[in-house]
Short mmCIF file of C-alpha atoms and ligand atoms in Angstrom, two decimals:
data_model
loop_
_atom_site.label_atom_id
_atom_site.label_comp_id
_atom_site.label_asym_id
_atom_site.label_seq_id
_atom_site.Cartn_x
_atom_site.Cartn_y
_atom_site.Cartn_z
CA MET A 24 0.00 0.00 0.00
CA TYR A 25 1.42 3.35 -1.02
CA ASN A 26 0.92 5.73 1.88
CA LYS A 27 2.01 9.10 0.51
CA LYS A 28 -0.07 11.63 -1.31
CA ILE A 29 1.46 12.84 -4.56
CA LEU A 30 1.68 16.46 -5.66
CA ILE A 31 2.70 16.81 -9.30
CA THR A 32 3.76 20.06 -10.90
CA SER A 33 4.85 20.80 -14.43
CA ALA A 34 7.00 23.80 -15.29
CA LEU A 35 4.49 26.61 -15.72
CA PRO A 36 4.32 27.27 -19.45
CA TYR A 37 5.39 30.73 -20.48
CA ILE A 38 2.39 31.70 -22.56
CA HIS A 39 3.63 34.64 -24.58
CA GLY A 40 2.85 32.72 -27.75
CA ILE A 41 1.07 29.55 -28.77
CA LEU A 42 2.85 26.70 -27.01
CA HIS A 43 4.83 24.38 -29.24
CA ILE A 44 5.69 20.70 -29.23
CA GLY A 45 8.88 21.39 -27.25
CA ASN A 46 6.82 22.74 -24.31
CA LEU A 47 4.70 19.62 -24.34
CA VAL A 48 7.54 17.15 -24.38
CA GLY A 49 9.70 19.12 -21.94
CA SER A 50 7.35 18.88 -18.98
CA LEU A 51 3.58 19.15 -19.56
CA LEU A 52 3.00 15.85 -21.33
CA PRO A 53 5.18 13.64 -19.10
CA ALA A 54 3.56 15.25 -16.04
CA ASP A 55 0.10 14.57 -17.46
CA VAL A 56 0.95 10.96 -18.34
CA TYR A 57 2.41 10.40 -14.87
CA TYR A 58 -0.73 11.95 -13.32
CA LYS A 59 -2.96 9.62 -15.33
CA TYR A 60 -0.88 6.62 -14.24
CA MET A 61 -1.09 7.66 -10.61
CA LYS A 62 -4.87 7.82 -10.91
CA LEU A 63 -4.84 4.41 -12.58
CA LEU A 64 -2.88 3.12 -9.56
CA ASN A 65 -5.53 4.66 -7.28
CA ARG A 66 -3.11 7.07 -5.66
CA ASP A 67 -4.20 10.20 -3.81
CA VAL A 68 -2.76 12.61 -6.36
CA ILE A 69 -3.15 16.17 -7.61
CA PHE A 70 -1.61 17.84 -10.64
CA ILE A 71 -1.10 21.58 -10.30
CA CYS A 72 -0.06 23.78 -13.18
CA GLY A 73 -0.81 27.17 -14.66
CA SER A 74 0.33 29.92 -16.95
CA ASP A 75 3.54 31.75 -16.14
CA SER A 76 2.17 35.20 -16.77
CA HIS A 77 4.85 37.67 -15.70
CA GLY A 78 8.15 38.64 -17.23
CA THR A 79 9.10 41.23 -19.75
CA MET A 80 8.34 39.06 -22.79
CA PHE A 81 4.63 39.77 -22.29
CA GLU A 82 5.22 43.47 -22.61
CA VAL A 83 7.30 42.85 -25.72
CA SER A 84 4.56 40.75 -27.32
CA ALA A 85 1.65 42.95 -26.18
CA LYS A 86 3.44 45.97 -27.59
CA LYS A 87 3.85 44.19 -30.91
CA ALA A 88 0.15 43.26 -30.90
CA GLY A 89 -0.79 46.82 -29.89
CA ILE A 90 -2.90 45.82 -26.87
CA PRO A 91 -2.60 46.24 -23.08
CA THR A 92 -0.32 43.68 -21.44
CA ALA A 93 -3.06 42.24 -19.20
CA ASP A 94 -5.39 41.71 -22.18
CA TYR A 95 -2.62 39.97 -24.05
CA VAL A 96 -1.78 37.74 -21.07
CA TYR A 97 -5.34 36.60 -20.36
CA ASP A 98 -6.07 36.07 -24.04
CA MET A 99 -3.00 33.83 -24.36
CA HIS A 100 -3.88 32.10 -21.11
CA GLU A 101 -7.30 31.06 -22.44
CA LYS A 102 -5.98 30.11 -25.88
CA ASN A 103 -3.23 27.91 -24.52
CA LYS A 104 -5.50 26.34 -21.92
CA LYS A 105 -7.77 25.18 -24.75
CA ILE A 106 -4.88 23.77 -26.72
CA LEU A 107 -3.66 21.81 -23.72
CA GLU A 108 -7.15 20.35 -23.33
CA CYS A 109 -7.16 19.36 -26.99
CA PHE A 110 -3.95 17.42 -26.38
CA GLY A 111 -5.78 15.43 -23.73
CA LEU A 112 -3.95 17.11 -20.85
CA GLU A 113 -5.89 17.27 -17.63
CA PHE A 114 -5.05 19.06 -14.44
CA THR A 115 -6.48 19.04 -10.97
CA TYR A 116 -6.17 22.78 -11.35
CA TYR A 117 -4.71 24.99 -14.05
CA GLY A 118 -4.27 28.54 -12.80
CA ILE A 119 -2.11 31.56 -13.50
CA THR A 120 0.77 33.17 -11.59
CA ASN A 121 -0.86 36.59 -11.79
CA SER A 122 -3.32 35.76 -9.00
CA GLU A 123 -4.12 37.37 -5.65
CA ASN A 124 -3.14 34.23 -3.74
CA ASN A 125 0.20 34.05 -5.48
CA LYS A 126 0.83 37.72 -4.82
CA LYS A 127 0.02 37.28 -1.13
CA ILE A 128 2.26 34.22 -0.74
CA THR A 129 5.07 35.84 -2.75
CA TYR A 130 4.94 38.86 -0.43
CA GLU A 131 4.90 36.68 2.69
CA ILE A 132 7.89 34.68 1.51
CA PHE A 133 9.80 37.78 0.41
CA LYS A 134 9.24 39.48 3.77
CA LYS A 135 10.43 36.39 5.64
CA LEU A 136 13.53 36.14 3.44
CA ASP A 137 14.23 39.81 4.08
CA LYS A 138 13.69 39.46 7.83
CA ASN A 139 15.95 36.39 7.92
CA GLY A 140 18.78 38.37 6.34
CA TYR A 141 18.79 36.71 2.93
CA ILE A 142 17.93 39.81 0.90
CA PHE A 143 20.42 42.62 0.36
CA GLU A 144 20.62 45.80 -1.69
CA LYS A 145 23.38 46.40 -4.17
CA ASN A 146 24.08 48.69 -7.06
CA SER A 147 24.46 46.61 -10.15
CA GLU A 148 25.07 47.27 -13.76
CA MET A 149 22.08 47.20 -16.08
CA PHE A 150 21.73 47.75 -19.78
CA TYR A 151 20.21 51.15 -20.53
CA CYS A 152 18.86 52.22 -23.91
CA GLU A 153 19.87 55.84 -24.51
CA ASP A 154 17.28 56.20 -27.27
CA CYS A 155 14.34 54.78 -25.29
CA LYS A 156 15.62 56.19 -21.97
CA LEU A 157 14.85 52.85 -20.35
CA TYR A 158 16.58 50.19 -18.30
CA LEU A 159 16.45 46.97 -20.26
CA ALA A 160 15.33 44.20 -17.96
CA ASP A 161 15.80 40.57 -18.99
CA ARG A 162 14.27 39.88 -22.37
CA TRP A 163 14.26 43.51 -23.48
CA VAL A 164 17.85 42.98 -24.51
CA GLU A 165 19.44 40.44 -26.84
CA GLY A 166 22.99 39.81 -27.87
CA LYS A 167 25.69 37.23 -28.35
CA CYS A 168 26.47 34.80 -25.53
CA ALA A 169 30.05 35.32 -24.32
CA HIS A 170 30.34 31.59 -23.60
CA CYS A 171 29.03 29.85 -26.69
CA GLY A 172 28.38 32.60 -29.22
CA GLY A 173 24.69 31.64 -29.24
CA LEU A 174 21.66 33.86 -28.79
CA ALA A 175 21.77 35.53 -25.39
CA ARG A 176 18.31 36.68 -24.48
CA GLY A 177 18.50 38.91 -21.44
CA ASP A 178 19.21 36.80 -18.41
CA GLN A 179 19.84 33.46 -20.09
CA CYS A 180 21.52 32.03 -23.17
CA ASP A 181 19.03 30.20 -25.32
CA ASP A 182 21.65 27.86 -26.69
CA CYS A 183 23.94 26.86 -23.82
CA THR A 184 21.29 27.68 -21.12
CA LYS A 185 23.84 29.58 -18.97
CA ILE A 186 22.43 32.26 -16.67
CA LEU A 187 24.05 35.51 -17.79
CA ASP A 188 25.22 38.79 -16.30
CA THR A 189 25.28 41.93 -18.43
CA ASN A 190 29.01 41.60 -19.09
CA GLU A 191 28.41 38.17 -20.59
CA ILE A 192 26.15 39.54 -23.33
CA LEU A 193 28.05 40.88 -26.34
CA ASN A 194 26.71 43.37 -28.91
CA PRO A 195 23.47 44.06 -27.03
CA ILE A 196 20.41 45.24 -28.96
CA CYS A 197 17.39 47.02 -27.45
CA ILE A 198 14.21 45.08 -28.19
CA HIS A 199 12.02 48.19 -27.78
CA CYS A 200 13.61 50.10 -30.62
CA GLY A 201 15.88 47.55 -32.31
CA ARG A 202 18.89 49.86 -31.97
CA LYS A 203 22.25 49.42 -30.33
CA ASN A 204 22.60 52.75 -28.54
CA ILE A 205 23.04 50.92 -25.27
CA THR A 206 25.12 51.83 -22.24
CA ARG A 207 25.57 50.20 -18.86
CA LYS A 208 24.26 52.09 -15.86
CA LYS A 209 24.33 51.37 -12.17
CA LEU A 210 20.97 50.76 -10.54
CA LYS A 211 20.01 49.73 -7.02
CA ASN A 212 18.68 46.18 -6.99
CA LEU A 213 17.55 43.62 -4.45
CA TYR A 214 19.52 40.40 -4.31
CA LEU A 215 18.63 36.97 -3.01
CA ASP A 216 21.66 35.61 -1.18
CA LEU A 217 21.71 32.09 -2.59
CA PRO A 218 25.17 31.07 -1.26
CA LYS A 219 24.23 32.16 2.26
CA ILE A 220 20.93 30.24 2.25
CA TRP A 221 22.52 27.19 0.66
CA ALA A 222 25.13 27.06 3.43
CA HIS A 223 22.87 28.03 6.37
CA LYS A 224 20.17 25.56 5.44
CA LYS A 225 22.64 22.79 4.65
CA LEU A 226 21.09 22.28 1.26
CA ASP A 227 24.10 20.22 0.20
CA VAL A 228 22.95 17.57 2.66
CA TRP A 229 19.44 17.77 1.25
CA LEU A 230 20.71 17.48 -2.32
CA ASN A 231 22.90 14.47 -1.57
CA SER A 232 20.07 12.62 0.14
CA ASN A 233 17.49 13.59 -2.48
CA LYS A 234 18.15 10.72 -4.93
CA MET A 235 17.74 13.14 -7.81
CA ASP A 236 18.07 11.62 -11.30
CA SER A 237 21.64 11.59 -12.55
CA PHE A 238 20.95 14.09 -15.33
CA PRO A 239 19.45 16.97 -13.28
CA LEU A 240 21.88 16.15 -10.46
CA ALA A 241 24.85 16.59 -12.79
CA VAL A 242 23.44 19.90 -14.03
CA THR A 243 22.85 21.07 -10.44
CA LYS A 244 26.34 20.06 -9.33
CA GLY A 245 27.72 21.89 -12.35
CA TYR A 246 26.17 25.12 -11.06
CA LEU A 247 27.35 24.46 -7.50
CA ASN A 248 30.90 23.66 -8.55
CA LYS A 249 31.18 26.98 -10.32
CA GLY A 250 30.13 28.65 -7.06
CA LEU A 251 26.71 30.06 -6.30
CA LYS A 252 26.17 33.78 -6.74
CA ALA A 253 23.51 36.02 -5.23
CA ARG A 254 20.87 36.83 -7.84
CA ALA A 255 18.99 40.05 -8.46
CA ILE A 256 15.27 39.56 -7.84
CA SER A 257 14.12 43.11 -8.63
CA ARG A 258 13.47 44.51 -12.08
CA SER A 259 13.17 48.08 -13.35
CA GLY A 260 11.94 49.39 -16.65
CA THR A 261 8.87 47.20 -16.54
CA ASN A 262 5.49 47.62 -14.96
CA TRP A 263 4.12 44.14 -15.46
CA GLY A 264 4.49 41.89 -12.42
CA PHE A 265 4.21 42.10 -8.64
CA HIS A 266 5.52 45.40 -7.31
CA ILE A 267 8.04 44.94 -4.53
CA PRO A 268 6.70 45.61 -1.02
CA LYS A 269 9.83 47.31 0.28
CA GLN A 270 10.62 50.94 0.83
CA GLY A 271 12.61 52.40 -2.00
CA PHE A 272 11.72 49.55 -4.37
CA GLU A 273 8.00 50.09 -4.88
CA GLU A 274 8.62 51.13 -8.48
CA GLN A 275 10.33 47.84 -9.26
CA VAL A 276 8.70 44.45 -9.80
CA PHE A 277 9.90 40.99 -8.85
CA TYR A 278 12.04 39.09 -11.30
CA VAL A 279 9.72 36.58 -13.00
CA TRP A 280 11.70 33.63 -11.66
CA PHE A 281 11.01 34.80 -8.13
CA ASP A 282 7.22 34.63 -8.26
CA ALA A 283 6.89 31.90 -10.92
CA PRO A 284 8.05 28.94 -8.77
CA ILE A 285 6.16 30.36 -5.79
CA GLY A 286 3.27 30.10 -8.25
CA TYR A 287 3.20 26.35 -7.64
CA VAL A 288 2.18 27.16 -4.07
CA GLY A 289 -0.05 30.10 -5.06
CA ILE A 290 -1.94 28.08 -7.66
CA THR A 291 -2.34 25.20 -5.21
CA LYS A 292 -3.91 27.75 -2.85
CA ASP A 293 -6.30 28.82 -5.62
CA TRP A 294 -7.35 25.19 -5.93
CA CYS A 295 -7.64 24.83 -2.13
CA ASP A 296 -10.03 27.78 -2.02
CA ILE A 297 -12.29 26.02 -4.50
CA SER A 298 -11.97 22.47 -3.22
CA GLY A 299 -11.95 23.18 0.52
CA GLU A 300 -8.54 21.50 0.92
CA LYS A 301 -5.85 22.91 3.20
CA LEU A 302 -2.62 24.21 1.66
CA GLU A 303 -0.61 22.83 4.60
CA ASN A 304 -1.79 19.32 3.77
CA TRP A 305 -0.09 19.54 0.39
CA TRP A 306 2.90 21.81 0.91
CA LYS A 307 3.88 21.54 4.56
CA THR A 308 3.80 17.86 5.42
CA ASP A 309 6.10 14.90 4.97
CA LYS A 310 3.07 12.86 3.93
CA VAL A 311 3.36 14.25 0.42
CA LYS A 312 5.76 13.31 -2.36
CA LEU A 313 6.43 16.39 -4.50
CA VAL A 314 7.22 15.42 -8.09
CA GLN A 315 8.27 18.26 -10.41
CA PHE A 316 8.58 17.99 -14.19
CA LEU A 317 10.64 20.52 -16.13
CA GLY A 318 12.98 21.10 -19.03
CA LYS A 319 16.75 21.16 -18.59
CA ASP A 320 16.96 24.94 -18.99
CA ASN A 321 14.84 25.23 -15.82
CA ILE A 322 16.81 22.84 -13.63
CA PHE A 323 18.75 25.61 -11.84
CA PHE A 324 15.51 27.32 -10.84
CA HIS A 325 14.01 24.13 -9.41
CA SER A 326 17.00 22.43 -7.80
CA ILE A 327 18.72 25.53 -6.39
CA PHE A 328 16.76 28.77 -6.70
CA PHE A 329 13.31 27.57 -5.55
CA PRO A 330 14.64 25.38 -2.69
CA CYS A 331 16.62 28.43 -1.47
CA ILE A 332 13.50 30.62 -1.59
CA LEU A 333 11.45 28.08 0.36
CA LYS A 334 14.10 27.15 2.93
CA GLY A 335 15.24 30.74 3.41
CA ALA A 336 11.68 31.75 4.29
CA ASP A 337 11.66 29.18 7.11
CA GLU A 338 8.02 28.36 6.57
CA ASN A 339 8.28 24.55 6.51
CA TYR A 340 7.49 24.24 2.84
CA ASN A 341 8.30 20.89 1.23
CA LEU A 342 11.19 20.68 -1.17
CA VAL A 343 11.04 18.60 -4.32
CA ASN A 344 11.28 14.83 -3.76
CA LYS A 345 11.51 13.75 -7.37
CA LEU A 346 12.80 16.17 -9.95
CA LYS A 347 12.38 15.13 -13.57
CA GLY A 348 14.50 17.35 -15.79
CA TYR A 349 14.20 16.60 -19.50
CA ALA A 350 16.63 17.35 -22.28
CA PHE A 351 15.46 19.08 -25.45
CA LEU A 352 13.55 17.86 -28.43
CA LEU A 353 15.44 19.27 -31.35
CA GLY A 354 13.92 20.23 -34.66
CA GLY A 355 17.01 20.41 -36.83
CA LYS A 356 19.95 21.71 -34.83
CA THR A 357 18.21 24.07 -32.41
CA LYS A 358 15.69 23.36 -29.70
CA PHE A 359 12.04 24.11 -30.30
CA SER A 360 11.51 27.55 -28.80
CA LYS A 361 8.36 29.57 -29.16
CA SER A 362 9.97 32.90 -28.43
CA ARG A 363 12.45 32.33 -31.23
CA GLY A 364 9.77 31.07 -33.56
CA VAL A 365 11.58 27.74 -33.95
CA GLY A 366 9.35 24.75 -33.82
CA LEU A 367 6.05 23.27 -34.50
CA ASN A 368 3.28 25.07 -32.73
CA ASN A 369 0.62 22.97 -31.11
CA GLU A 370 -2.29 24.39 -33.08
CA VAL A 371 -0.59 23.31 -36.29
CA ALA A 372 0.43 19.96 -34.81
CA LEU A 373 -3.18 19.17 -33.89
CA GLU A 374 -4.46 20.13 -37.31
CA THR A 375 -1.98 17.71 -38.84
CA PHE A 376 -2.48 14.60 -36.68
CA PRO A 377 -4.69 13.49 -33.79
CA ALA A 378 -3.48 14.28 -30.27
CA ASP A 379 -2.87 10.60 -29.49
CA TYR A 380 -0.34 10.33 -32.32
CA TRP A 381 1.65 13.18 -30.77
CA ARG A 382 1.30 11.88 -27.24
CA PHE A 383 2.48 8.43 -28.33
CA TYR A 384 5.40 9.69 -30.37
CA LEU A 385 6.56 12.23 -27.81
CA ILE A 386 6.54 9.72 -24.95
CA TYR A 387 8.31 7.21 -27.19
CA LYS A 388 11.02 9.78 -27.93
CA LEU A 389 10.98 11.46 -24.51
CA PRO A 390 14.43 13.08 -24.07
CA GLU A 391 15.06 11.57 -20.65
CA LYS A 392 18.83 11.73 -20.79
CA THR A 393 20.00 13.43 -23.95
CA ASP A 394 18.58 15.73 -26.59
CA THR A 395 16.38 13.94 -29.11
CA LEU A 396 15.95 14.79 -32.75
CA PHE A 397 12.50 15.22 -34.25
CA SER A 398 11.87 14.47 -37.91
CA TRP A 399 8.72 13.82 -39.89
CA GLU A 400 10.18 10.60 -41.32
CA ASP A 401 10.82 9.32 -37.81
CA PHE A 402 7.34 10.41 -36.69
CA GLN A 403 5.72 8.51 -39.56
CA ARG A 404 7.86 5.41 -38.99
CA ILE A 405 7.18 5.18 -35.24
CA ILE A 406 3.45 5.83 -35.59
CA ASN A 407 2.99 3.30 -38.39
CA LYS A 408 5.21 0.60 -36.95
CA GLU A 409 4.57 0.84 -33.22
CA LEU A 410 1.26 2.57 -32.62
CA ILE A 411 -0.61 1.13 -35.58
CA ASP A 412 1.00 -2.19 -36.57
CA ASN A 413 2.16 -3.35 -33.18
CA PHE A 414 -0.64 -2.05 -30.93
CA GLY A 415 -3.65 -0.92 -33.00
CA ASN A 416 -3.80 -3.88 -35.38
CA LEU A 417 -3.37 -6.38 -32.57
CA VAL A 418 -6.36 -4.97 -30.73
CA HIS A 419 -8.45 -4.71 -33.87
CA ARG A 420 -7.69 -8.25 -35.08
CA VAL A 421 -8.38 -9.86 -31.71
CA LYS A 422 -11.64 -7.96 -31.28
CA THR A 423 -12.79 -8.81 -34.80
CA LEU A 424 -12.00 -12.53 -34.39
CA ILE A 425 -13.81 -12.65 -31.06
CA LYS A 426 -16.82 -11.12 -32.75
CA THR A 427 -16.83 -13.35 -35.85
CA LYS A 428 -16.33 -16.46 -33.76
CA ASN A 429 -19.07 -15.21 -31.48
CA ILE A 430 -17.17 -15.78 -28.25
CA ILE A 431 -19.30 -14.37 -25.45
CA ASP A 432 -17.99 -15.99 -22.26
CA LEU A 433 -15.02 -13.65 -22.00
CA PRO A 434 -13.01 -13.78 -18.78
CA GLN A 435 -12.85 -11.06 -16.12
CA VAL A 436 -9.45 -9.44 -16.24
CA ASN A 437 -7.65 -8.33 -13.10
CA ILE A 438 -5.08 -5.91 -14.42
CA GLU A 439 -3.44 -5.41 -11.04
CA LYS A 440 -2.38 -9.05 -11.00
CA SER A 441 -0.46 -8.79 -14.27
CA THR A 442 3.32 -8.67 -14.38
CA LEU A 443 3.16 -5.69 -16.74
CA TYR A 444 1.23 -3.72 -14.11
CA GLU A 445 3.84 -4.57 -11.46
CA LYS A 446 6.66 -3.63 -13.79
CA ILE A 447 5.11 -0.26 -14.63
CA LYS A 448 4.28 0.50 -11.00
CA ASN A 449 7.87 -0.20 -9.97
CA ASN A 450 9.22 1.99 -12.70
CA LEU A 451 6.90 4.89 -11.83
CA ASP A 452 7.63 4.73 -8.11
CA ASN A 453 11.37 4.63 -8.65
CA GLU A 454 13.25 5.75 -11.74
CA LEU A 455 10.11 7.15 -13.41
CA LEU A 456 11.17 6.57 -17.00
CA LEU A 457 8.05 7.04 -19.08
CA SER A 458 9.58 6.06 -22.40
CA LYS A 459 10.52 2.75 -20.78
CA VAL A 460 6.93 2.27 -19.60
CA LEU A 461 5.80 2.61 -23.20
CA LYS A 462 8.51 0.30 -24.50
CA ASP A 463 7.58 -2.37 -21.96
CA ILE A 464 3.99 -2.15 -23.16
CA LEU A 465 5.09 -2.37 -26.79
CA ASN A 466 7.21 -5.43 -26.03
CA GLU A 467 4.12 -7.03 -24.56
CA CYS A 468 2.25 -6.18 -27.78
CA ALA A 469 5.02 -7.72 -29.87
CA GLU A 470 4.86 -10.92 -27.82
CA ALA A 471 1.08 -11.06 -28.13
CA ASN A 472 1.40 -10.57 -31.90
CA LYS A 473 3.89 -13.41 -32.10
CA PHE A 474 1.65 -15.63 -29.98
CA MET A 475 -1.27 -14.91 -32.30
CA GLN A 476 0.83 -15.56 -35.39
CA ASP A 477 2.05 -18.90 -33.98
CA LYS A 478 -1.38 -20.08 -32.88
CA ALA A 479 -3.25 -18.73 -35.91
CA PRO A 480 -6.68 -18.69 -34.23
CA TRP A 481 -8.33 -17.51 -37.45
CA LYS A 482 -7.75 -20.90 -39.08
CA SER A 483 -11.10 -22.51 -39.35
CA GLY A 484 -12.15 -25.71 -37.61
CA ASP A 485 -14.53 -26.56 -40.46
CA SER A 486 -14.07 -30.17 -41.65
CA ASN A 487 -13.89 -28.97 -45.24
CA ASP A 488 -11.00 -26.79 -44.34
CA LYS A 489 -7.59 -27.86 -45.57
CA PHE A 490 -6.17 -27.55 -42.06
CA THR A 491 -8.41 -30.20 -40.60
CA GLN A 492 -9.13 -33.73 -41.70
CA SER A 493 -12.24 -34.65 -39.80
CA LYS A 494 -15.23 -33.22 -38.00
CA LYS A 495 -13.77 -34.17 -34.63
CA GLU A 496 -10.49 -32.53 -35.44
CA GLY A 497 -12.43 -29.49 -36.63
CA SER A 498 -14.26 -28.94 -33.39
CA LEU A 499 -11.07 -29.53 -31.42
CA ARG A 500 -9.46 -26.83 -33.49
CA GLU A 501 -12.35 -24.46 -32.79
CA ALA A 502 -12.10 -25.09 -29.06
CA LYS A 503 -8.40 -24.37 -29.22
CA ASN A 504 -8.96 -21.16 -31.19
CA LYS A 505 -11.39 -20.06 -28.54
CA GLU A 506 -8.85 -20.62 -25.77
CA VAL A 507 -6.19 -18.74 -27.72
CA LEU A 508 -8.54 -15.83 -28.33
CA LYS A 509 -9.53 -15.68 -24.68
CA GLU A 510 -5.88 -15.54 -23.78
CA LEU A 511 -5.34 -12.79 -26.33
CA TYR A 512 -8.39 -10.99 -24.98
CA ILE A 513 -6.80 -10.89 -21.52
CA LYS A 514 -3.58 -9.57 -23.03
CA ILE A 515 -5.23 -6.75 -24.96
CA GLN A 516 -7.36 -5.77 -21.96
CA ILE A 517 -4.21 -5.37 -19.87
CA ILE A 518 -2.28 -3.62 -22.61
CA SER A 519 -5.13 -1.21 -23.43
CA LYS A 520 -5.68 -0.23 -19.83
CA LEU A 521 -1.99 0.28 -19.20
CA ILE A 522 -1.41 2.31 -22.36
CA SER A 523 -4.48 4.51 -21.71
CA PRO A 524 -2.55 7.31 -19.93
CA ILE A 525 -0.51 7.74 -23.11
CA ILE A 526 -3.29 7.52 -25.71
CA PRO A 527 -6.44 8.33 -23.70
CA ASN A 528 -8.71 9.24 -26.63
CA ALA A 529 -8.19 6.02 -28.55
CA ILE A 530 -8.73 3.91 -25.45
CA LYS A 531 -11.93 5.79 -24.65
CA ARG A 532 -13.21 4.95 -28.12
CA LEU A 533 -12.15 1.34 -27.70
CA GLU A 534 -13.91 1.05 -24.36
CA SER A 535 -17.06 2.59 -25.78
CA GLY A 536 -17.22 -0.42 -28.11
CA GLU A 537 -16.25 1.31 -31.33
CA ASN A 538 -15.50 -1.32 -33.95
CA LYS A 539 -13.55 0.69 -36.50
CA PRO A 540 -9.75 0.44 -36.51
CA LEU A 541 -8.44 2.90 -33.93
CA PHE A 542 -5.90 4.58 -36.18
CA GLU A 543 -5.17 5.38 -39.78
CA LYS A 544 -1.73 4.84 -41.19
CA ILE A 545 0.32 7.83 -42.21
CA THR A 546 1.02 7.58 -45.91
ZN1 ZN B 11 25.55 30.41 -24.58
ZN1 ZN B 12 15.72 51.31 -27.31
#
């Protein structure tokens, strides 16, 4: 009996455009699939997510669209929410970081951090556009990354994912005006003292006992080995966000990465207000396993930054128990990125193929350890070979034979007693490798296909049939066919149930008794 409740979060999608396939594969889809499996295993589980709605990119995009920032944000929030639904994603609650609860909790945490001595003021150098007369916060400035030569976008390099200071961005361009008349000016900022919190709260001990996956652990240790630095959490030159509740800083707003992870708590509170649950029972108790899904460019913020915020506030918040950090899905040589316009947007993806095709393919190719390359040829090959030939045809053939042979005394199937169920449960409670879950299911399909091929239960038991010599032999053959088909029936029941978190729509149709083939081949 599993005795912990499970709180799942997915990196909050940054909704300043229509989400693309990279957003799905990088955190939302695996979190959704895991959530569906946990429900299948009858676990007490919630999945909390929402739109990351702050940050300077929204002002950039709203300005381009010629509408107020808030209108732009809520319009994109609704649009993307619909698209996520169309992909079969379901949440216990899908909120938004720009909420009253999140603001309240962000302020509480900030004030505690300040009181505990983890916030300090410092003059730091900022980019300043002499033409616009504006400080250029984060994404209002772009340039060349000093480390890899890639595209540095404000505070982070899009290519090597390094977190950047102003002196690490070469040839800066102002996004407001597109010009390069940029100087560096000193400005008073608030800093979160990460090294102090990390040491005081013995977060090294926490990290070493956390059993984090090797990939995010290596990334985290990489940051730690280079030495933690305090990070600015205040932003000027932007009005969109939570204004800072501290004297002398009221004109500034919080850095988006300060209130976005707190958004996991804030959005949970939004759900609590509706459901009557208590926030403490999900965020401040050791009876909960916190499982967070995110892309590799967000690992720093979840394995270092957010734990520091929570521990530094001394409010007994839970830290992550299982952190799933995924590598990138690459389309060509660069990662899918909506802000750079690289990648397949989800609206287009859904117009091209049904959601289940995408869900199946993306879990099959889930970049659990290294970057994975997307190509249409590969998509077509995997869908035709694995989803349709291996799984879909098996189910369709068995169902059709059962119908034509009029077998009605079909056995009750106890899925929980199957070895496949045990195998999947073990995987999900330990290493949590979803692509392996799918491959185990597909191996089971392949074995069932081979079994069917060997036993050939379609061969008639009719005495005129060339396979049988006599009437007696014929009815023996029929009885045998029936046994084989019953065995196959059990197999496809187990397989269908256990693959349902990955392709929920097809399985719903199957369970409703639809007789058509579940899928159409890609030609
Ligand atoms: Zn770089
Ligand atoms: Zn400018």
